[in-house]
Amino acid sequence: LLWFLFEIIDSAVGLPIGNYTSQYFSNFYLTWFDRWIKQEMGIAHYFRYMDDMVFLARDKPSLHKLLSVIKTYLKIELKLELKPNYQIFKVADRGINFGGYVIFPEYVLMRPTIKDNFCKAVYRNAPQQTINSYLGWAKWANTYNLLSKLTLYENLQRPKPRTLSIR
């Protein structure tokens, strides 16, 4: 098993995207980082999915200071580096694009690319399984207007309209 795992690790620079072991390795390796952030640093508002992380704080200087400490910890303790595309911004201005959604303080929207693909699937009369998959995304966001428009569009444009419903 160890030989097999090393073969997977050595087959690419970093962990291969899409490989099931990448999910396991990411969670296993970053568990120590998660504990350090929560317990030692006392960061209450921290979210991570694989290698995507979100930190929330009251002001930008706090986040810049935290970023510096995180870079040092990752480099020394885990031999990792942050990608240079990190961002520090006010959430209220543009929301957090994370996990397929854009999250604002008062509401949640579907990520624009997912919403566009959903609309195209409805327009092209995709199989019901595809529509249901997008409805699964939609039920966790503020999509009442979107679903209303898609249902209206279907009823006006198609000979056999479907009803979009979230269960």
XYZ file of C-alpha atoms in Angstrom:
167
model
C 0.000 0.000 0.000
C 2.805 2.402 0.854
C 4.502 1.672 -2.474
C 1.230 2.417 -4.287
C 0.698 5.684 -2.392
C 4.256 6.844 -3.116
C 3.731 6.037 -6.806
C 0.662 8.300 -6.831
C 2.471 11.099 -4.990
C 5.535 10.884 -7.239
C 3.451 10.798 -10.443
C 2.843 14.566 -10.371
C 4.109 17.775 -8.856
C 1.995 17.992 -5.735
C -1.104 15.843 -5.488
C -2.851 14.831 -8.704
C -6.157 16.685 -9.142
C -9.165 14.393 -9.268
C -7.429 11.429 -7.684
C -9.400 10.123 -4.688
C -6.234 9.909 -2.636
C -5.753 13.677 -3.033
C -8.827 14.288 -0.897
C -7.600 11.912 1.766
C -4.046 13.282 1.775
C -5.242 16.873 1.925
C -7.473 16.251 4.915
C -4.924 14.046 6.654
C -1.979 16.398 6.184
C -3.823 19.637 6.927
C -5.509 18.296 10.068
C -2.509 19.541 12.078
C -2.884 22.967 10.491
C -6.616 22.998 11.311
C -5.907 22.192 14.963
C -3.177 24.813 15.167
C -5.453 27.505 13.682
C -8.391 26.711 15.960
C -6.686 25.771 19.222
C -3.352 27.575 19.294
C -4.187 30.669 17.238
C -7.758 30.875 18.540
C -9.233 31.676 15.124
C -12.986 31.216 15.458
C -14.000 31.878 11.861
C -11.954 29.503 9.699
C -13.277 27.244 6.965
C -11.390 24.818 4.754
C -12.317 22.502 1.925
C -9.304 20.596 0.646
C -6.729 23.350 0.028
C -9.200 26.261 -0.178
C -9.338 28.247 3.041
C -11.396 31.166 4.329
C -10.497 33.274 7.356
C -12.827 35.961 8.678
C -11.779 38.863 10.898
C -13.027 42.321 11.835
C -10.311 44.203 9.934
C -7.694 43.821 7.217
C -4.635 44.432 9.440
C -5.614 41.393 11.549
C -5.825 39.261 8.411
C -2.480 40.523 7.080
C -0.838 39.644 10.397
C -2.498 36.211 10.396
C -1.373 35.635 6.808
C 2.241 36.241 7.771
C 2.018 33.793 10.685
C 0.277 31.177 8.508
C 2.942 31.395 5.801
C 5.661 30.817 8.398
C 3.826 27.898 10.014
C 3.122 26.169 6.708
C 6.699 26.582 5.518
C 8.388 25.415 8.731
C 5.960 22.815 10.076
C 4.409 21.311 6.931
C 6.915 22.252 4.200
C 4.108 23.929 2.214
C 3.752 27.305 0.493
C 0.643 29.359 -0.115
C -0.244 30.087 -3.709
C 0.266 33.762 -4.504
C -3.400 34.208 -5.515
C -4.689 34.680 -1.954
C -7.004 37.658 -1.392
C -7.895 39.889 1.533
C -11.078 41.917 1.076
C -14.292 43.080 2.702
C -16.893 40.320 2.458
C -19.797 42.764 2.183
C -18.283 44.258 -0.999
C -18.177 41.117 -3.125
C -18.951 38.038 -1.060
C -16.845 34.933 -0.583
C -16.597 32.676 -3.627
C -16.289 29.306 -1.890
C -17.649 25.811 -2.381
C -19.767 26.617 -5.421
C -21.479 29.616 -3.855
C -20.889 33.331 -3.411
C -21.584 33.963 0.267
C -22.625 37.424 1.477
C -23.448 38.386 5.073
C -27.217 38.419 4.391
C -27.649 35.906 1.561
C -26.022 33.175 -0.547
C -25.960 32.932 -4.348
C -24.946 30.121 -6.652
C -21.529 30.672 -8.247
C -22.209 32.435 -11.589
C -20.704 29.647 -13.707
C -22.882 27.043 -11.984
C -25.973 29.225 -12.392
C -25.185 29.728 -16.106
C -24.726 25.996 -16.629
C -28.014 25.358 -14.806
C -29.846 27.786 -17.101
C -28.269 26.179 -20.182
C -29.288 22.734 -18.960
C -32.891 23.874 -18.560
C -32.831 25.619 -21.946
C -31.428 22.508 -23.681
C -33.945 20.241 -21.952
C -31.232 18.230 -20.198
C -32.160 14.916 -18.530
C -34.076 15.198 -15.262
C -31.065 13.817 -13.347
C -29.002 16.799 -14.526
C -31.714 19.262 -13.545
C -32.042 17.556 -10.146
C -28.298 17.906 -9.615
C -28.494 21.663 -10.169
C -31.562 21.851 -7.940
C -29.416 20.291 -5.229
C -27.053 23.267 -5.567
C -29.939 25.712 -5.739
C -31.663 24.593 -2.558
C -28.799 25.913 -0.408
C -28.802 29.371 -1.985
C -31.207 32.269 -2.417
C -32.529 31.167 -5.805
C -36.266 31.881 -5.642
C -36.118 34.412 -8.496
C -33.892 32.188 -10.603
C -36.152 29.162 -10.174
C -39.218 31.280 -10.904
C -37.691 32.534 -14.144
C -36.627 29.070 -15.224
C -40.083 27.639 -14.550
C -41.721 30.530 -16.404
C -39.321 30.067 -19.312
C -40.115 26.372 -19.493
C -43.870 26.938 -19.397
C -43.745 29.482 -22.226
C -41.185 27.884 -24.533
C -41.557 24.134 -24.345
C -44.321 21.915 -25.612
C -44.097 19.680 -22.494
C -43.215 21.860 -19.514
C -41.638 20.411 -16.391
C -42.101 21.758 -12.941
C -38.896 22.569 -11.109
C -39.246 21.733 -7.465
C -36.883 21.414 -4.563
C -37.529 18.635 -2.109
